[in-house]
Amino acid sequence: MSTRECIFCKIIKGDAEGYIVFEDDISIAFLDVRPLNPGHCLLVPREHYETLMDIPDELIGPLFKNAKLISKAIEVGLEAQGIFVGINNRVSQSVPHLHIHIVPRNRGDNLKGFFWPRYPYKDRETILDIQNRIRGAINRLLIQP
Ligand code: DGP
């Protein structure tokens, strides 16, 4: 998708409506049009990157610092008991411009845990296999990012 067609790029440029709650040099945050709870914000980098895996390392610190600020602001400003922070990457990602969901949470708000059912591992062998595959991939990435 070109940045001209991206709805979040349009909001960033002021070409589409967005109820902006925060902006700085690298990012903006605005209200999600279909909130899980009132106050659900999306924090996005100004540059068009599709997923967390695509953004430059230098951006991660400043971006997550802003996620922390917005989380605190939602907690205080909306008197939320807690905050859910999450990112869909490709699967379940409906807008291919990286966005961090920052959602106010209150006990009994009907958002169940991680939203999805969870299952235990079949056995220890499966756990060790998964652990080894992730650790191996991390080691390879550390050698050659
Ligand atoms: P995800 O499913 O993780 O890609 O979340 C995308 C979110 O973006 C979804 O919660 C709805 C929101 N969204 C989609 N289009 C617009 C829009 O035009 N404006 C705003 N404010 N939010 C949008």
PDB file of C-alpha atoms and ligand atoms in Angstrom:
ATOM      1  CA  MET A   1       0.000   0.000   0.000  1.00  0.00           C
ATOM      2  CA  SER A   2       1.322   3.453  -0.888  1.00  0.00           C
ATOM      3  CA  THR A   3       1.429   6.089   1.837  1.00  0.00           C
ATOM      4  CA  ARG A   4      -1.024   8.126  -0.279  1.00  0.00           C
ATOM      5  CA  GLU A   5      -3.690   5.468   0.282  1.00  0.00           C
ATOM      6  CA  CYS A   6      -2.897   4.846   3.965  1.00  0.00           C
ATOM      7  CA  ILE A   7      -5.627   6.193   6.239  1.00  0.00           C
ATOM      8  CA  PHE A   8      -3.205   6.780   9.104  1.00  0.00           C
ATOM      9  CA  CYS A   9      -0.841   8.716   6.815  1.00  0.00           C
ATOM     10  CA  LYS A  10      -3.850  10.818   5.825  1.00  0.00           C
ATOM     11  CA  ILE A  11      -4.664  11.522   9.480  1.00  0.00           C
ATOM     12  CA  ILE A  12      -1.010  12.433  10.069  1.00  0.00           C
ATOM     13  CA  LYS A  13      -1.059  14.863   7.128  1.00  0.00           C
ATOM     14  CA  GLY A  14      -4.396  16.350   8.213  1.00  0.00           C
ATOM     15  CA  ASP A  15      -6.131  14.999   5.096  1.00  0.00           C
ATOM     16  CA  ALA A  16      -8.510  12.835   7.149  1.00  0.00           C
ATOM     17  CA  GLU A  17     -10.250  13.499  10.434  1.00  0.00           C
ATOM     18  CA  GLY A  18      -8.497  12.240  13.528  1.00  0.00           C
ATOM     19  CA  TYR A  19      -9.173  13.158  17.124  1.00  0.00           C
ATOM     20  CA  ILE A  20      -5.547  13.722  18.019  1.00  0.00           C
ATOM     21  CA  VAL A  21      -4.542  13.478  21.675  1.00  0.00           C
ATOM     22  CA  PHE A  22      -0.772  13.748  21.305  1.00  0.00           C
ATOM     23  CA  GLU A  23       1.872  14.573  18.721  1.00  0.00           C
ATOM     24  CA  ASP A  24       5.600  15.072  18.588  1.00  0.00           C
ATOM     25  CA  ASP A  25       8.326  14.890  15.923  1.00  0.00           C
ATOM     26  CA  ILE A  26       8.160  11.134  15.481  1.00  0.00           C
ATOM     27  CA  SER A  27       4.606  10.102  16.292  1.00  0.00           C
ATOM     28  CA  ILE A  28       0.991  11.005  16.767  1.00  0.00           C
ATOM     29  CA  ALA A  29      -1.785   9.438  18.828  1.00  0.00           C
ATOM     30  CA  PHE A  30      -5.490   9.691  18.118  1.00  0.00           C
ATOM     31  CA  LEU A  31      -8.744   8.092  19.223  1.00  0.00           C
ATOM     32  CA  ASP A  32      -9.576   4.773  17.600  1.00  0.00           C
ATOM     33  CA  VAL A  33     -12.741   5.121  15.518  1.00  0.00           C
ATOM     34  CA  ARG A  34     -14.074   1.765  16.871  1.00  0.00           C
ATOM     35  CA  PRO A  35     -12.861   1.734  20.462  1.00  0.00           C
ATOM     36  CA  LEU A  36     -12.736  -1.343  22.664  1.00  0.00           C
ATOM     37  CA  ASN A  37     -13.406   1.102  25.493  1.00  0.00           C
ATOM     38  CA  PRO A  38     -13.900   4.890  25.370  1.00  0.00           C
ATOM     39  CA  GLY A  39     -10.461   6.492  25.251  1.00  0.00           C
ATOM     40  CA  HIS A  40      -8.884   3.685  23.177  1.00  0.00           C
ATOM     41  CA  CYS A  41      -5.966   5.418  21.436  1.00  0.00           C
ATOM     42  CA  LEU A  42      -3.719   4.483  18.565  1.00  0.00           C
ATOM     43  CA  LEU A  43      -0.114   5.676  18.702  1.00  0.00           C
ATOM     44  CA  VAL A  44       1.533   5.651  15.275  1.00  0.00           C
ATOM     45  CA  PRO A  45       4.934   6.681  13.932  1.00  0.00           C
ATOM     46  CA  ARG A  46       4.747   9.588  11.480  1.00  0.00           C
ATOM     47  CA  GLU A  47       6.803   7.576   8.988  1.00  0.00           C
ATOM     48  CA  HIS A  48       4.928   4.794   7.263  1.00  0.00           C
ATOM     49  CA  TYR A  49       6.254   1.463   8.565  1.00  0.00           C
ATOM     50  CA  GLU A  50       4.039  -1.551   8.323  1.00  0.00           C
ATOM     51  CA  THR A  51       4.915  -3.561  11.435  1.00  0.00           C
ATOM     52  CA  LEU A  52       7.011  -3.534  14.582  1.00  0.00           C
ATOM     53  CA  MET A  53       9.543  -5.655  12.709  1.00  0.00           C
ATOM     54  CA  ASP A  54      10.007  -2.907  10.098  1.00  0.00           C
ATOM     55  CA  ILE A  55      10.751   0.140  12.237  1.00  0.00           C
ATOM     56  CA  PRO A  56      14.320   1.293  12.829  1.00  0.00           C
ATOM     57  CA  ASP A  57      15.759   0.458  16.248  1.00  0.00           C
ATOM     58  CA  GLU A  58      16.280   4.166  17.026  1.00  0.00           C
ATOM     59  CA  LEU A  59      12.540   4.745  16.887  1.00  0.00           C
ATOM     60  CA  ILE A  60      11.583   2.071  19.389  1.00  0.00           C
ATOM     61  CA  GLY A  61      12.742   3.914  22.509  1.00  0.00           C
ATOM     62  CA  PRO A  62      11.064   7.249  21.689  1.00  0.00           C
ATOM     63  CA  LEU A  63       7.894   5.537  20.463  1.00  0.00           C
ATOM     64  CA  PHE A  64       7.479   3.399  23.573  1.00  0.00           C
ATOM     65  CA  LYS A  65       8.309   6.381  25.771  1.00  0.00           C
ATOM     66  CA  ASN A  66       5.277   8.041  24.172  1.00  0.00           C
ATOM     67  CA  ALA A  67       3.222   4.875  24.704  1.00  0.00           C
ATOM     68  CA  LYS A  68       4.102   5.130  28.391  1.00  0.00           C
ATOM     69  CA  LEU A  69       3.108   8.803  28.535  1.00  0.00           C
ATOM     70  CA  ILE A  70      -0.246   8.158  26.857  1.00  0.00           C
ATOM     71  CA  SER A  71      -0.895   5.127  29.069  1.00  0.00           C
ATOM     72  CA  LYS A  72      -0.287   7.233  32.171  1.00  0.00           C
ATOM     73  CA  ALA A  73      -2.460  10.044  30.786  1.00  0.00           C
ATOM     74  CA  ILE A  74      -5.351   7.652  30.101  1.00  0.00           C
ATOM     75  CA  GLU A  75      -4.977   6.120  33.560  1.00  0.00           C
ATOM     76  CA  VAL A  76      -5.096   9.526  35.238  1.00  0.00           C
ATOM     77  CA  GLY A  77      -7.353  11.439  32.848  1.00  0.00           C
ATOM     78  CA  LEU A  78     -10.012   8.749  32.500  1.00  0.00           C
ATOM     79  CA  GLU A  79      -9.500   7.190  35.934  1.00  0.00           C
ATOM     80  CA  ALA A  80      -8.858   3.811  34.351  1.00  0.00           C
ATOM     81  CA  GLN A  81      -7.859   0.940  36.626  1.00  0.00           C
ATOM     82  CA  GLY A  82      -5.401  -0.364  34.058  1.00  0.00           C
ATOM     83  CA  ILE A  83      -4.212  -0.165  30.470  1.00  0.00           C
ATOM     84  CA  PHE A  84      -3.918  -2.738  27.704  1.00  0.00           C
ATOM     85  CA  VAL A  85      -1.118  -2.079  25.213  1.00  0.00           C
ATOM     86  CA  GLY A  86      -0.963  -4.186  22.071  1.00  0.00           C
ATOM     87  CA  ILE A  87       0.115  -4.365  18.450  1.00  0.00           C
ATOM     88  CA  ASN A  88      -1.287  -6.536  15.687  1.00  0.00           C
ATOM     89  CA  ASN A  89       1.430  -7.390  13.183  1.00  0.00           C
ATOM     90  CA  ARG A  90       0.086  -8.624   9.839  1.00  0.00           C
ATOM     91  CA  VAL A  91      -2.378 -11.146  11.282  1.00  0.00           C
ATOM     92  CA  SER A  92      -5.477  -9.239  12.455  1.00  0.00           C
ATOM     93  CA  GLN A  93      -3.796  -6.013  11.341  1.00  0.00           C
ATOM     94  CA  SER A  94      -6.414  -4.136   9.355  1.00  0.00           C
ATOM     95  CA  VAL A  95      -4.360  -0.973   8.747  1.00  0.00           C
ATOM     96  CA  PRO A  96      -0.838  -1.683   7.461  1.00  0.00           C
ATOM     97  CA  HIS A  97       0.748   1.281   9.262  1.00  0.00           C
ATOM     98  CA  LEU A  98       2.231   0.303  12.623  1.00  0.00           C
ATOM     99  CA  HIS A  99      -0.122   1.308  15.433  1.00  0.00           C
ATOM    100  CA  ILE A 100       0.080   0.678  19.143  1.00  0.00           C
ATOM    101  CA  HIS A 101      -3.321   0.153  20.730  1.00  0.00           C
ATOM    102  CA  ILE A 102      -3.524   1.830  24.127  1.00  0.00           C
ATOM    103  CA  VAL A 103      -6.782   0.859  25.762  1.00  0.00           C
ATOM    104  CA  PRO A 104      -8.172   1.903  29.141  1.00  0.00           C
ATOM    105  CA  ARG A 105      -9.212  -1.109  31.196  1.00  0.00           C
ATOM    106  CA  ASN A 106     -11.511  -1.490  34.176  1.00  0.00           C
ATOM    107  CA  ARG A 107     -12.347  -4.667  36.034  1.00  0.00           C
ATOM    108  CA  GLY A 108     -15.561  -6.121  34.680  1.00  0.00           C
ATOM    109  CA  ASP A 109     -15.281  -4.251  31.362  1.00  0.00           C
ATOM    110  CA  ASN A 110     -15.864  -7.519  29.521  1.00  0.00           C
ATOM    111  CA  LEU A 111     -12.525  -7.549  27.705  1.00  0.00           C
ATOM    112  CA  LYS A 112     -11.444 -11.027  28.693  1.00  0.00           C
ATOM    113  CA  GLY A 113      -7.728 -11.399  29.339  1.00  0.00           C
ATOM    114  CA  PHE A 114      -5.954 -11.546  26.003  1.00  0.00           C
ATOM    115  CA  PHE A 115      -9.314 -11.854  24.192  1.00  0.00           C
ATOM    116  CA  TRP A 116      -8.478 -15.365  22.958  1.00  0.00           C
ATOM    117  CA  PRO A 117      -8.654 -18.879  24.375  1.00  0.00           C
ATOM    118  CA  ARG A 118      -5.389 -20.259  25.755  1.00  0.00           C
ATOM    119  CA  TYR A 119      -4.133 -23.835  25.752  1.00  0.00           C
ATOM    120  CA  PRO A 120      -1.354 -25.516  27.731  1.00  0.00           C
ATOM    121  CA  TYR A 121       1.601 -27.107  25.867  1.00  0.00           C
ATOM    122  CA  LYS A 122       1.074 -30.772  25.004  1.00  0.00           C
ATOM    123  CA  ASP A 123       4.230 -31.869  26.835  1.00  0.00           C
ATOM    124  CA  ARG A 124       7.706 -30.743  27.930  1.00  0.00           C
ATOM    125  CA  GLU A 125       9.264 -31.880  24.651  1.00  0.00           C
ATOM    126  CA  THR A 126       7.047 -29.430  22.757  1.00  0.00           C
ATOM    127  CA  ILE A 127       7.978 -26.625  25.171  1.00  0.00           C
ATOM    128  CA  LEU A 128      11.698 -27.324  24.696  1.00  0.00           C
ATOM    129  CA  ASP A 129      11.327 -27.492  20.908  1.00  0.00           C
ATOM    130  CA  ILE A 130       9.580 -24.112  20.764  1.00  0.00           C
ATOM    131  CA  GLN A 131      12.101 -22.607  23.201  1.00  0.00           C
ATOM    132  CA  ASN A 132      15.028 -23.884  21.097  1.00  0.00           C
ATOM    133  CA  ARG A 133      13.576 -22.612  17.839  1.00  0.00           C
ATOM    134  CA  ILE A 134      13.049 -19.098  19.214  1.00  0.00           C
ATOM    135  CA  ARG A 135      16.429 -19.009  20.949  1.00  0.00           C
ATOM    136  CA  GLY A 136      18.158 -20.255  17.789  1.00  0.00           C
ATOM    137  CA  ALA A 137      16.458 -17.604  15.661  1.00  0.00           C
ATOM    138  CA  ILE A 138      17.416 -14.883  18.169  1.00  0.00           C
ATOM    139  CA  ASN A 139      21.039 -15.982  18.103  1.00  0.00           C
ATOM    140  CA  ARG A 140      21.072 -15.951  14.298  1.00  0.00           C
ATOM    141  CA  LEU A 141      19.457 -12.496  14.213  1.00  0.00           C
ATOM    142  CA  LEU A 142      21.994 -11.169  16.723  1.00  0.00           C
ATOM    143  CA  ILE A 143      24.807 -12.343  14.451  1.00  0.00           C
ATOM    144  CA  GLN A 144      23.140 -11.097  11.258  1.00  0.00           C
ATOM    145  CA  PRO A 145      20.153  -8.795  11.856  1.00  0.00           C
TER     146      PRO A 145
HETATM  147  P1  DGP B   1      -5.893  -3.384  13.914  1.00  0.00           P
HETATM  148  O1  DGP B   1      -7.041  -4.295  13.769  1.00  0.00           O
HETATM  149  O2  DGP B   1      -4.935  -3.785  15.003  1.00  0.00           O
HETATM  150  O3  DGP B   1      -5.206  -3.140  12.612  1.00  0.00           O
HETATM  151  O4  DGP B   1      -6.495  -1.993  14.386  1.00  0.00           O
HETATM  152  C1  DGP B   1      -6.834  -0.976  13.517  1.00  0.00           C
HETATM  153  C2  DGP B   1      -7.647   0.011  14.284  1.00  0.00           C
HETATM  154  O5  DGP B   1      -7.740   1.182  13.516  1.00  0.00           O
HETATM  155  C3  DGP B   1      -9.070  -0.447  14.558  1.00  0.00           C
HETATM  156  O6  DGP B   1      -9.237  -0.564  15.954  1.00  0.00           O
HETATM  157  C4  DGP B   1      -9.947   0.641  13.989  1.00  0.00           C
HETATM  158  C5  DGP B   1      -8.991   1.772  13.732  1.00  0.00           C
HETATM  159  N1  DGP B   1      -9.269   2.534  12.550  1.00  0.00           N
HETATM  160  C6  DGP B   1      -9.435   2.068  11.290  1.00  0.00           C
HETATM  161  N2  DGP B   1      -9.679   3.083  10.449  1.00  0.00           N
HETATM  162  C7  DGP B   1      -9.648   4.218  11.192  1.00  0.00           C
HETATM  163  C8  DGP B   1      -9.822   5.598  10.877  1.00  0.00           C
HETATM  164  O7  DGP B   1     -10.065   5.991   9.750  1.00  0.00           O
HETATM  165  N3  DGP B   1      -9.721   6.476  11.921  1.00  0.00           N
HETATM  166  C9  DGP B   1      -9.461   6.063  13.182  1.00  0.00           C
HETATM  167  N4  DGP B   1      -9.401   7.004  14.131  1.00  0.00           N
HETATM  168  N5  DGP B   1      -9.283   4.780  13.519  1.00  0.00           N
HETATM  169  C10 DGP B   1      -9.385   3.869  12.525  1.00  0.00           C
END
